[in-house]
XYZ file of C-alpha atoms in Angstrom:
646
model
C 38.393 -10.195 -2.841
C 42.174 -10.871 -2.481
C 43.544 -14.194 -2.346
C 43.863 -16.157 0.800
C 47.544 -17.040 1.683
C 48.373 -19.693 4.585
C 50.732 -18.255 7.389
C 50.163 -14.675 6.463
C 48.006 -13.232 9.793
C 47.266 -10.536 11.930
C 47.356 -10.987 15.525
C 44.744 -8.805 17.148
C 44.646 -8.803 20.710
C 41.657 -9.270 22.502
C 40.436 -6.095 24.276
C 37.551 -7.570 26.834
C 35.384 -9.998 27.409
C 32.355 -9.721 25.561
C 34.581 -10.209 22.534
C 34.653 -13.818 23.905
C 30.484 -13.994 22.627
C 30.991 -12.238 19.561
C 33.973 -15.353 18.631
C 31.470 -17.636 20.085
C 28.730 -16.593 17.440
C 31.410 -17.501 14.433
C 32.037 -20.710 16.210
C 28.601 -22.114 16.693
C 27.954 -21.819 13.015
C 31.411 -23.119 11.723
C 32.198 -19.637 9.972
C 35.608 -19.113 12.449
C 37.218 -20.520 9.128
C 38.943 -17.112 8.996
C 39.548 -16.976 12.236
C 41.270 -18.903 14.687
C 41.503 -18.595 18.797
C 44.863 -19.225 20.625
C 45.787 -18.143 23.905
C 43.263 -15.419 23.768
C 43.804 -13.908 20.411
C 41.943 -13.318 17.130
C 43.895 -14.133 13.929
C 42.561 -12.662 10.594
C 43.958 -13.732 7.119
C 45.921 -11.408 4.998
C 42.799 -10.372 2.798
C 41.660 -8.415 5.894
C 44.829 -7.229 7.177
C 44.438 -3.496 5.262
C 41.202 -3.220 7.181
C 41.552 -4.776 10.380
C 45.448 -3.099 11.102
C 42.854 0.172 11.382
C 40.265 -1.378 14.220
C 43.347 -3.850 16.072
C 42.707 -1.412 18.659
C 39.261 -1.042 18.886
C 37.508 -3.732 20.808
C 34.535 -5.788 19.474
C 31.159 -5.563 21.254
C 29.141 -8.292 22.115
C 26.122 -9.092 20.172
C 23.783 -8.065 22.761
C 25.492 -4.589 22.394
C 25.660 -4.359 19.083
C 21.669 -4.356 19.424
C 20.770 -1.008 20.653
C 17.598 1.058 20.818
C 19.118 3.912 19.071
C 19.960 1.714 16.304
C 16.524 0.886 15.736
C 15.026 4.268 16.395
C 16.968 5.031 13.457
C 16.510 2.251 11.320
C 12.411 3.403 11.792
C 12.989 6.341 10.681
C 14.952 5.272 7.472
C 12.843 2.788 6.690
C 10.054 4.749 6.377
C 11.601 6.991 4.366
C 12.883 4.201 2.106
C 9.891 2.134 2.037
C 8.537 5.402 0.066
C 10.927 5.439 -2.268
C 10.764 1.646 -2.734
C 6.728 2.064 -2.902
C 7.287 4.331 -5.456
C 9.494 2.675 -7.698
C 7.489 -0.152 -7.306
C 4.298 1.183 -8.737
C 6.099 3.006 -12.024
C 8.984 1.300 -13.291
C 9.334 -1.459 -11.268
C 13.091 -1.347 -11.277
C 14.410 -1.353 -7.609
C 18.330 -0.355 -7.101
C 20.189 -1.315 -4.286
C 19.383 0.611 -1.070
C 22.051 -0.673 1.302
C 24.954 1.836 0.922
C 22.321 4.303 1.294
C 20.913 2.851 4.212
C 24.538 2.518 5.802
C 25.446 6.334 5.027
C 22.546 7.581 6.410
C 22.758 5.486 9.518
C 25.995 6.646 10.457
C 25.479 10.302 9.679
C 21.743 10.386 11.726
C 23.931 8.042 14.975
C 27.112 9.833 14.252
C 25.801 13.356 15.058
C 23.727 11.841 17.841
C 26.734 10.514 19.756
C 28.803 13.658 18.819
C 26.198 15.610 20.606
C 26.445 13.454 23.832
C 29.792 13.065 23.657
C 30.203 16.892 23.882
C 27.801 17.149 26.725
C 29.884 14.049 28.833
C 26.425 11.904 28.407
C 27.736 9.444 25.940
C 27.514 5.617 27.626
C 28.285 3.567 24.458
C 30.281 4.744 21.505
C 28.974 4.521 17.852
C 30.741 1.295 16.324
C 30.565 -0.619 12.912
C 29.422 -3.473 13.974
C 25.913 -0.995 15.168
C 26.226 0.474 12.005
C 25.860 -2.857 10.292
C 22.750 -3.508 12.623
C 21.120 -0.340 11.406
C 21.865 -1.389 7.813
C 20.649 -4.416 8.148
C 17.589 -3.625 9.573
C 16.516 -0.717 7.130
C 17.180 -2.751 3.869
C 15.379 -5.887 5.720
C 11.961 -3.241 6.429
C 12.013 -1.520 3.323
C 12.677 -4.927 0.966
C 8.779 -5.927 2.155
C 7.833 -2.887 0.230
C 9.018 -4.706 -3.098
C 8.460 -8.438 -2.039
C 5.219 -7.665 0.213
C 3.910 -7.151 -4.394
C 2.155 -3.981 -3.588
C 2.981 -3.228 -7.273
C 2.626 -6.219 -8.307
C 1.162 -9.870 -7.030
C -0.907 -8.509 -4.087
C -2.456 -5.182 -6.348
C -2.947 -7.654 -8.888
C -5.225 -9.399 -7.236
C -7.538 -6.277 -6.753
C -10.514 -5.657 -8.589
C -8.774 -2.273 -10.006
C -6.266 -4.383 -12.010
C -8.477 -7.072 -12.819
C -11.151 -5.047 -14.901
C -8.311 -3.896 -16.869
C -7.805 -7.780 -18.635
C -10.199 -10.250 -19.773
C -10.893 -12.382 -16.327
C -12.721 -9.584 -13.658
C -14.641 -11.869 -11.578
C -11.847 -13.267 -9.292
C -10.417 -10.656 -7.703
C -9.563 -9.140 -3.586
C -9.027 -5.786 -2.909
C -6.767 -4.941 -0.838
C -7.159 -4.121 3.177
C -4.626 -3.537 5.944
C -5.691 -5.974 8.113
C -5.397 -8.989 5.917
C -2.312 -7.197 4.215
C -0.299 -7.323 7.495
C -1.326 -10.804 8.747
C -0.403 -11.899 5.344
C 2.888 -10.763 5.288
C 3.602 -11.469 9.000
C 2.706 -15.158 8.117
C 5.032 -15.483 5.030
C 7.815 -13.085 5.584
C 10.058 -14.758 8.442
C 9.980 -17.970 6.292
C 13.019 -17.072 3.882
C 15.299 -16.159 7.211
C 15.365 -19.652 8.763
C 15.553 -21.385 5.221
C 19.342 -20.354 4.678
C 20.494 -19.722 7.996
C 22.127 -22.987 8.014
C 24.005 -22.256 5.111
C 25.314 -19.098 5.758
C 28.447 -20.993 6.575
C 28.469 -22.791 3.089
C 27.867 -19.409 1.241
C 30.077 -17.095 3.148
C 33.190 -19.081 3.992
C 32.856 -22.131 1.825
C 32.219 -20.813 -1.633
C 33.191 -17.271 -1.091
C 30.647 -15.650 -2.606
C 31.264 -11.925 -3.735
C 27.662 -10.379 -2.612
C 28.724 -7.464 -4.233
C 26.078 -4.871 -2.481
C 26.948 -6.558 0.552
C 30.631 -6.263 0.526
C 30.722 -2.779 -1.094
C 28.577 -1.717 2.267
C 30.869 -3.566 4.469
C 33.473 -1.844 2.777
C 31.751 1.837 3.241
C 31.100 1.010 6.622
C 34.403 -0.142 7.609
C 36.041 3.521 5.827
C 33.164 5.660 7.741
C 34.634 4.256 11.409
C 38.376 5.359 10.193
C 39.188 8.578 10.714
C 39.726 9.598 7.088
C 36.488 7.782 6.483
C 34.752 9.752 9.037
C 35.631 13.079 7.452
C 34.639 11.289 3.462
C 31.882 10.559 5.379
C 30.697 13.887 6.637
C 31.205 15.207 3.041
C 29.580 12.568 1.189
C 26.625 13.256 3.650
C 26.576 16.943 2.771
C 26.160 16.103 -0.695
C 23.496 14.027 -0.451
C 21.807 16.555 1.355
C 22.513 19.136 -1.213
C 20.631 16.807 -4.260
C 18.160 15.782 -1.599
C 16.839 19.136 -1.103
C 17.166 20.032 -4.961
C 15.637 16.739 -6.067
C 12.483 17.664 -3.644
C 12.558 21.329 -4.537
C 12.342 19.858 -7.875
C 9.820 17.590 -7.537
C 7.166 20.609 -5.656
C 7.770 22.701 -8.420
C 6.386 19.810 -11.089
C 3.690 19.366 -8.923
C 2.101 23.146 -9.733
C 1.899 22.080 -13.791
C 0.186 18.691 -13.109
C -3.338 19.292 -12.363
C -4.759 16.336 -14.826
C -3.363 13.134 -16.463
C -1.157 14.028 -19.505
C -0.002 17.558 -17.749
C 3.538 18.570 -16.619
C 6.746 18.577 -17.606
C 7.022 14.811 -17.823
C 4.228 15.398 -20.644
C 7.095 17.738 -22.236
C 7.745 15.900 -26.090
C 11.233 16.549 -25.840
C 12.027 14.188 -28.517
C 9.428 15.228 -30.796
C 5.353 14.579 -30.851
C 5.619 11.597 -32.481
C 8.322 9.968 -30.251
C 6.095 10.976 -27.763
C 3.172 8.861 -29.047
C 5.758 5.997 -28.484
C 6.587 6.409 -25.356
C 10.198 8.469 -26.300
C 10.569 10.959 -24.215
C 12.435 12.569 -21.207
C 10.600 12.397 -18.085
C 12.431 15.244 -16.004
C 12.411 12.429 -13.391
C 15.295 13.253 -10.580
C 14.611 9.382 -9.587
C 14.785 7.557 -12.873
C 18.517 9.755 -13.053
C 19.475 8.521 -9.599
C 18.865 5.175 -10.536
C 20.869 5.216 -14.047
C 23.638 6.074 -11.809
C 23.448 3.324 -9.147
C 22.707 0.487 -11.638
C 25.398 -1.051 -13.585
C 25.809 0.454 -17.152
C 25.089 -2.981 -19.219
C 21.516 -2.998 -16.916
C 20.434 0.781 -18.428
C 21.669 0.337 -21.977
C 20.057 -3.226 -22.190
C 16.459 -1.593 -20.950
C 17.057 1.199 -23.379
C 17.838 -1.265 -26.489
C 14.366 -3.287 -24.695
C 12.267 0.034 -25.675
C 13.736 0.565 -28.920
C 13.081 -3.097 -30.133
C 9.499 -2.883 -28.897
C 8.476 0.653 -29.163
C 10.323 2.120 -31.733
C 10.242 -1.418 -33.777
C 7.724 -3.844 -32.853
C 4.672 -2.332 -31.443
C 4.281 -0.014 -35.022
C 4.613 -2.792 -36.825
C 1.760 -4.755 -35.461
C -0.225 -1.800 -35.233
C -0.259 -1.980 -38.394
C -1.776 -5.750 -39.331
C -4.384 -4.260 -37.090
C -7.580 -5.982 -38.708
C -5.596 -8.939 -39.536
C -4.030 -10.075 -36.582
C -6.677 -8.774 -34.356
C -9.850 -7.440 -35.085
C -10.314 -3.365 -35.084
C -11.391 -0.615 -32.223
C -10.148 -3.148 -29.598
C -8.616 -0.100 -28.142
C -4.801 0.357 -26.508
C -5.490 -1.593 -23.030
C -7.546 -4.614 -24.654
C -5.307 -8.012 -24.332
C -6.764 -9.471 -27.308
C -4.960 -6.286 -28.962
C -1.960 -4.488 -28.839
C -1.599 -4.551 -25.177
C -1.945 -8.587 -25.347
C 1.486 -8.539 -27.593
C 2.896 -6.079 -25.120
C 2.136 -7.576 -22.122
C 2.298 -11.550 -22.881
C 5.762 -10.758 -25.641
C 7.436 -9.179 -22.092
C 6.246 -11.657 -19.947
C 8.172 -14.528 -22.420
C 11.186 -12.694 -22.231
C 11.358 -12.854 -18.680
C 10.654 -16.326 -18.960
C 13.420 -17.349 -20.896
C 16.216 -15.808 -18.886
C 15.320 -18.759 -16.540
C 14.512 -20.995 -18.842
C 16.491 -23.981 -17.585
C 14.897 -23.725 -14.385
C 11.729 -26.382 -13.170
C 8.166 -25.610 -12.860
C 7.947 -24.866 -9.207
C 5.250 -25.147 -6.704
C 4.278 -22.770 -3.752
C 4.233 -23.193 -0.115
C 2.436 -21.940 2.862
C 1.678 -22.517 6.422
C -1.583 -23.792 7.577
C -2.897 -19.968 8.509
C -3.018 -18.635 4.839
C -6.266 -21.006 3.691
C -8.267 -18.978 6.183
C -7.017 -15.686 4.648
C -6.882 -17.288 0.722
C -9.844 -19.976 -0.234
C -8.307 -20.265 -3.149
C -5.033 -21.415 -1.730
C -5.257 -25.055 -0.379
C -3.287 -26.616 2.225
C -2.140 -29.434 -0.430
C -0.383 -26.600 -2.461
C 1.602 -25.285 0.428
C 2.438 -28.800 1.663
C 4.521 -29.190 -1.719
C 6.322 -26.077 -1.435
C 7.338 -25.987 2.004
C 9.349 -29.243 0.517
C 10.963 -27.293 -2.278
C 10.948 -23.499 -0.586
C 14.570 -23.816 0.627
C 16.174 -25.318 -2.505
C 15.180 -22.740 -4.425
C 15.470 -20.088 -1.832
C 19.624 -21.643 -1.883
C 19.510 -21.232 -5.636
C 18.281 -17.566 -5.308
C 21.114 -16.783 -2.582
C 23.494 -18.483 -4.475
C 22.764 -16.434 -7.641
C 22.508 -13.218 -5.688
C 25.880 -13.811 -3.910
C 27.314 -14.260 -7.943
C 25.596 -11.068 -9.684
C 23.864 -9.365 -7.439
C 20.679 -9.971 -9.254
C 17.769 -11.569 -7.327
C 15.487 -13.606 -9.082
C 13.050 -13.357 -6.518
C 10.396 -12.134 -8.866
C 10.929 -14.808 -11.204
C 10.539 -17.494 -8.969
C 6.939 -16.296 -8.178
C 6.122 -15.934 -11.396
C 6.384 -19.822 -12.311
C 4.789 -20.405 -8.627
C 1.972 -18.809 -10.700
C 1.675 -20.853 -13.607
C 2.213 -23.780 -11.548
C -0.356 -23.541 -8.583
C -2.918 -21.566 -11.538
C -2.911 -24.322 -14.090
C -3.337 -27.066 -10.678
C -6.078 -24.907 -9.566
C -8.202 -24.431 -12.142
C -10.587 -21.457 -13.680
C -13.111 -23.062 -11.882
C -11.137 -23.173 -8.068
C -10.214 -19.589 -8.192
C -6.946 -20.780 -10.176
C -5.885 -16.683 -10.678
C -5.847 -15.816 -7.416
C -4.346 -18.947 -6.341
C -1.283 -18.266 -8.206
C -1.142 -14.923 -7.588
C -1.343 -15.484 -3.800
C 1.143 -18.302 -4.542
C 3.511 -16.050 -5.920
C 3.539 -13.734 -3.002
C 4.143 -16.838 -1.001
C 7.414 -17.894 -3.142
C 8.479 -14.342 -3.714
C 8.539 -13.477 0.049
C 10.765 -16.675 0.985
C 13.449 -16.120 -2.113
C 13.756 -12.534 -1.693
C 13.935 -12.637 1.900
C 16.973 -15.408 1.548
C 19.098 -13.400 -0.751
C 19.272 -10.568 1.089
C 19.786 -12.102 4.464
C 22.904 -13.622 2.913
C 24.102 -9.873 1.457
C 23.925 -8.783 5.252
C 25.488 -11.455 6.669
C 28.319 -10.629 4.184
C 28.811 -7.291 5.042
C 28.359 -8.564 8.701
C 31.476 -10.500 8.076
C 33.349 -7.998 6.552
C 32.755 -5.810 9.837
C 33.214 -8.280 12.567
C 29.158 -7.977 13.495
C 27.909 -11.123 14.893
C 25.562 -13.394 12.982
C 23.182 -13.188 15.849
C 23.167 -9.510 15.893
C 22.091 -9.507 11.782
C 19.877 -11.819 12.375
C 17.814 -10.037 15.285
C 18.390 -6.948 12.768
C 16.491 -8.781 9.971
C 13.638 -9.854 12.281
C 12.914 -6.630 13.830
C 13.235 -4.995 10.090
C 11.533 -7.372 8.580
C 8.603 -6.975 11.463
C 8.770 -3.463 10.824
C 8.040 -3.878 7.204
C 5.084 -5.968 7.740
C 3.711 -2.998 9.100
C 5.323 -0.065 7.231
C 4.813 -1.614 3.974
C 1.212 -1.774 3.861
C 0.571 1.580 5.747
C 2.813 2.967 3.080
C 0.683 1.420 0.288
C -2.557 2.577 1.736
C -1.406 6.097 1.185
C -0.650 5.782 -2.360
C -3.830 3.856 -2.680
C -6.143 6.182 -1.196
C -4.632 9.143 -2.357
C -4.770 8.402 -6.072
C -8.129 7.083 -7.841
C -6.421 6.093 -10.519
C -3.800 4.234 -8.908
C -3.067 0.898 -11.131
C -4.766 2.188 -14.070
C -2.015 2.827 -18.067
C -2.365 6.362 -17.253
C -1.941 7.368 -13.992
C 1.008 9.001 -12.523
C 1.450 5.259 -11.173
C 0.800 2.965 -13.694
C 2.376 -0.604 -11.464
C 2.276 -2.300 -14.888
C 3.824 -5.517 -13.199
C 0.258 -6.207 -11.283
C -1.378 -6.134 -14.997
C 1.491 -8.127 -15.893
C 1.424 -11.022 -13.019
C -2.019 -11.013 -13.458
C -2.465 -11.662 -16.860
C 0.275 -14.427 -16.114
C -2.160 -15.810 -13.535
C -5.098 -15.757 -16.552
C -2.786 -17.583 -18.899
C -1.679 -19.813 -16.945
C -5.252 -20.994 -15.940
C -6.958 -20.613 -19.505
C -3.745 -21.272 -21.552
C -3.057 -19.937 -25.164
C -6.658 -19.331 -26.423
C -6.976 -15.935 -24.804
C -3.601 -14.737 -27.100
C -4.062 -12.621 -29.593
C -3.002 -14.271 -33.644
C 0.688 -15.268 -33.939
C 1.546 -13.387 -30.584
C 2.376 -16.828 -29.188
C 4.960 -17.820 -32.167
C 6.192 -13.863 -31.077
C 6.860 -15.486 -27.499
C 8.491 -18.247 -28.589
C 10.698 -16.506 -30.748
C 11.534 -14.285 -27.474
C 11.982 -16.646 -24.885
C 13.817 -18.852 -27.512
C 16.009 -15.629 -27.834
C 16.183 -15.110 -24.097
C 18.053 -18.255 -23.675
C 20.492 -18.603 -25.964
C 21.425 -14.507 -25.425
C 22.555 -15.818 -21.969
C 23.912 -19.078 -22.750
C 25.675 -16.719 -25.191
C 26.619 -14.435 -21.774
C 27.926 -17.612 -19.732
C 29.974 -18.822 -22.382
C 31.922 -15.454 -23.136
C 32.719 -15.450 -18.946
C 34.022 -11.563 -18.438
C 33.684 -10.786 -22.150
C 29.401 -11.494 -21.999
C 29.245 -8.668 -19.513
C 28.492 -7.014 -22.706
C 25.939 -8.051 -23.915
C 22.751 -6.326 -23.078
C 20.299 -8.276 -20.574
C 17.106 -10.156 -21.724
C 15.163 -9.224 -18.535
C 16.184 -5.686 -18.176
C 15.609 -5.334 -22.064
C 11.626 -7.137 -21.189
C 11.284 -4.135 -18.899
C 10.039 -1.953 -21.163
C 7.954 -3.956 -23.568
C 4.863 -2.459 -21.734
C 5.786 0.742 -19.641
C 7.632 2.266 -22.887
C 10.986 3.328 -23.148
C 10.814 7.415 -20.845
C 12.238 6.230 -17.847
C 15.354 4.091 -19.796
C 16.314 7.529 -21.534
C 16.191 9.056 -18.102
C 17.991 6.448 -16.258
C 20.806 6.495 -19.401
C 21.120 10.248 -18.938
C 22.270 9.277 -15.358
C 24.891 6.707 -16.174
C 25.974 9.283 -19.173
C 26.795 11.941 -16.607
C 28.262 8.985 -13.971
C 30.366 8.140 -17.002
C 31.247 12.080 -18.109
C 32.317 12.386 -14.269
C 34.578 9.156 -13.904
C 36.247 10.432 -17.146
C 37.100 13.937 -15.575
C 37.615 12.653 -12.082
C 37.443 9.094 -11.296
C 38.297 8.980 -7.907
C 35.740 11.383 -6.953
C 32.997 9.840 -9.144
C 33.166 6.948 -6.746
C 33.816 8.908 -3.831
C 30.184 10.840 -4.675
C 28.266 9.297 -7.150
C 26.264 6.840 -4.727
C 25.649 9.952 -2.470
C 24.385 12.080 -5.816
C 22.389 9.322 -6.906
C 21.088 8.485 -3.268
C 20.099 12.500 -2.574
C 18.327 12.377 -5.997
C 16.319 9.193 -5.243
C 16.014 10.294 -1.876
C 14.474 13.985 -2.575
C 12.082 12.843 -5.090
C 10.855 9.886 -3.038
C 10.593 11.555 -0.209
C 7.941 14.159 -2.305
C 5.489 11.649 -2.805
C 4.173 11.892 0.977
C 3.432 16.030 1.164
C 2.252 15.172 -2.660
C -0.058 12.238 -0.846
C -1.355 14.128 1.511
C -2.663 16.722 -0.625
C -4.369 14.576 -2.648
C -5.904 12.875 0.033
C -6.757 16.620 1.291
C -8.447 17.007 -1.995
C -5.862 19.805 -3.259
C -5.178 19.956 -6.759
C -2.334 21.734 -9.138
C -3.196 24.913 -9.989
C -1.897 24.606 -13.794
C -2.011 22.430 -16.403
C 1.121 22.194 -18.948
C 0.281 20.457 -22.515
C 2.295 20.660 -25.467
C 0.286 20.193 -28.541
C 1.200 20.098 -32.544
C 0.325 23.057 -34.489
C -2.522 21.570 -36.226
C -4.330 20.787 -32.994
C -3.507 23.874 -31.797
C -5.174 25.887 -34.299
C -8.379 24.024 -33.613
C -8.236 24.432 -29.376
C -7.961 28.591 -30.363
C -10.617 28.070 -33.285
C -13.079 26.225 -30.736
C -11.949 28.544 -27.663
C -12.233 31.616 -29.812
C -16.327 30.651 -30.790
């Protein structure tokens, strides 16, 4: 953001009277810092001259009409959509990129053509302004973010009897069911939103916070509603309808070659048969691409080094003391084997890029002991005390890098609340619910204070973003779940190493909920000295980071690189092929990369995503791929024709 300069203003006049609610909303929170009244005028500070000069005369609704039912017929719609792609993500990688500028393209293209419709018929009432577009935003990021912190791949499935007969503690376990689903998330959702609102003042104004998704959608909404912007606009939307439609295309035409596990052309050893074995290959996966190209460079090339160290590196070599370190024929999925080195090696790595934080403890209201035994009123006494201290420290974090830590928050809920619990007092599920608890309230926070950036940055009232975020986030409580219960039903083997959706972070929270409760006897020989090493590692890599200031942003990320400890390394190459060809195309035409990257990358998400329900209801239809690809060595080979030719 530029630098503020006293005296330098823009006096905007003001153009009716319902502006007079929309300054009211900025000056019942203390945020008209940037903005002063006099004799019925606006004045704006020179770092948003450039953008307000455009809109000076273009008058500001009030926040009741920046609320309209259109808006949220859209939003709906888009969330849907995007709580699919979320869902998805969610139960492979577990890597979610930021929706919003997605979210605020389509929302002014689906409006946009609405009100150009009306407008040519003489029907339109209310024109289409940034401020709505904000509300849409706003609303479809709030819905579809339950998808991710609602832990339907990780958390909640964990708790299911599915995920726990894959690790060494089956008896405590609740499978999942949309009534209690809904109510749960209903009950702990809204909790995040009224733990920062009071500080949206401090975050905003005081500190000036970047938020950098939030003010690089304030900044794409604020071009679409210029008239240049408008025609960008219409383009940018065109492409990401062109890479929509091939992304899906492409993702129907996989689906003919995938009639069992192991088949398809994500089974293709592009790298070789043995890289295959170890998880290095190219996945043909139009998503995994879309998402190299959204998330920063340092993020893919820090989960591709991740896969090399562990993969390529690590895992062979203690496959080989198999015998020594842990007894033989254990298999690939037992914890007291390999997996327990994958799994428990990842989970330390995650730990240690928060290492300096406290243990934390989890919170509730009084309505979640009649949905969770195991969780106790006592437990969520203690976190409703520290819920919105940490929730700040998650917003304040967010607003710096753009990274929420939402996930790792829960995570220590659960070896807190676990190890109080007790094996004995359902201590697994009680930290796993106690997670879901922590994760909804920090995640929920952060991005609250991203919209109510790029509400800001667009004049939309605080009131109007915050209705937005409690209808979206009411929608998600629904959405979310109904979403889930497709995936769930439609694939068997939903949860399980080998399915087409593995959601290796409810093995992983799980197995964090086990530790926690039985401690270090369950680990497999000299894997804990291997997490000590890491998280040791993990630490000092980003003490490393904050000491270098701008020149860290180089080195590679412990969490990212933790990533692939247990899903492999398929989906980094995949996501690095993305940010090669963002990288080629910035280097040919740089102007145009950013003009059309995020709508590439957002069409290719999109398509692919958007598969997954015609691919869901077939299953649940019972109709299966026709063909099965496999690529086999010559050797094995010789002896399928040998066998098929007796």
């Amino acid at each position: 953001m530029a630098q503020q300069r006293s005296g330098d203003r823009l006096v905007m006049e003001n153009g009716f009277d319902s502006v007079d609610d929309h300054d009211h909303d900025h000056e019942d929170d203390g945020t008209i810092e940037h903005e002063s009244r006099q004799n019925g005028t606006i004045e704006l500070r020179e770092e948003e001259v450039s953008v307000e000069k455009v809109f000076q005369h273009k008058l500001v609704p009030s926040w009741r009409n920046q609320l309209t039912l259109r808006a949220f017929a859209v939003s709906l719609a888009l969330s849907i959509l995007f709580t699919f792609i979320v869902m998805k993500l969610n139960l492979t990688v577990g890597i979610i990129p930021s929706l919003n500028v997605s979210a605020g393209l389509l929302g002014f293209f689906f409006v946009k053509t609405w009100t150009k419709f009306l407008e040519g018929s003489g029907m339109l009432k209310q024109p289409f302004t940034r401020q709505e577009n904000t509300v849409i935003q706003t609303c479809v990021v709030a819905s579809s973010g339950i998808a991710f912190s609602g832990g339907f791949g990780s958390y909640l499935f964990g708790m299911s009897k599915r995920v726990a007969d894959q690790t060494s503690d089956s008896s405590d376990f609740k499978d999942p069911k949309l009534g209690w689903m809904i109510a749960f998330l209903f009950v702990v959702s809204f909790l995040g939103l009224f733990s920062v609102v009071p500080l949206r003042k401090i975050m905003v104004i005081d500190f000036k916070l970047t938020y950098p998704s939030g003010t690089a959608t304030a900044h794409l909404i604020n071009s679409f509603h210029t008239p240049q912007g408008a025609k960008l606009a219409k383009k940018q939307v065109k492409t990401l309808g062109k890479f929509f439609s091939l992304s899906f295309l492409w993702g129907f035409f996989q689906w003919f070659y995938t009639a069992t596990d192991q088949c398809g052309f994500q089974a293709f050893p592009s790298l070789g048969l043995k890289a295959y074995q170890n998880k290095f290959y190219f996945d043909f996966s139009a998503t995994y691409i879309g998402v190299g190209m959204i998330c920063p460079y340092i993020i893919n090339i820090s989960v591709l080094l991740g896969g090399i160290l562990s993969w390529g590196l690590m895992w062979p070599l203690i496959k080989n003391r198999e015998g020594d370190w842990y007894a033989k024929g254990l298999g690939d999925g037992s914890l007291h084997g390999i997996q327990g080195y994958r799994v428990f090696l990842a989970i330390a790595m995650i730990l240690g890029d928060v290492g300096g934080y406290v243990a934390i403890a989890a919170i509730s209201t009084a309505t979640l002991p009649h949905l969770f035994n195991q969780l106790k009123w006592y437990y969520m006494i203690v976190i409703y005390l520290i819920a919105p201290t940490l929730a700040f420290c998650n917003a304040y974090g967010n607003g710096l890098t753009d990274w929420s830590l939402a996930s790792t928050y829960g995570k220590l809920a659960i070896f807190t609340i676990g190890a109080w619990a007790g094996s004995s007092h359902g201590g697994v599920l009680a930290g796993l619910e106690a997670c879901g608890v922590m994760m909804n309230i920090v995640s929920t926070a952060s991005d609250l204070m991203q919209d109510f950036k790029t509400g800001y940055l667009t004049l939309a009232s605080p009131r109007s973003m915050f209705v937005s975020q409690v209808i979206g986030t009411s929608m998600g409580c629904v959405v979310s779940p109904c979403v889930f219960w497709i995936f769930y039903k439609a694939f068997p083997d939903l949860g399980t190493p080998n399915s087409e959706y593995p959601a290796p972070n409810a093995t992983v929270f799980r197995n964090m909920a086990i530790l926690g409760v039985e401690g270090f006897k369950s680990l497999p020989k000299h894997c804990l000295l291997l997490c000590y090493i890491l998280f040791g590692s993990a630490i000092i890599i980003n003490m490393i980071k904050d000491f270098l200031g701008k020149r860290g942003r180089y080195i590679p990320l412990p969490m990212a690189m933790a990533i692939p400890f247990y899903l492999g390394p398929y989906f980094a190459i995949d996501m690095c092929v993305g940010s090669l060809i963002l990288f080629v195309w910035e280097k040919l035409n740089k102007a145009k990369a950013n003009a059309f990257g995020p709508a590439v990358a957002s069409g290719l998400i999109c398509g692919d995503g958007i598969w997954t329900l015609p691919s869901s209801i077939l299953a649940l239809a019972g109709v299966k791929p026709p063909i099965c690809m496999k690529f086999l060595s010559r050797a094995t080979n010789a002896r399928v024709d040998t066998f098929l030719g007796n």
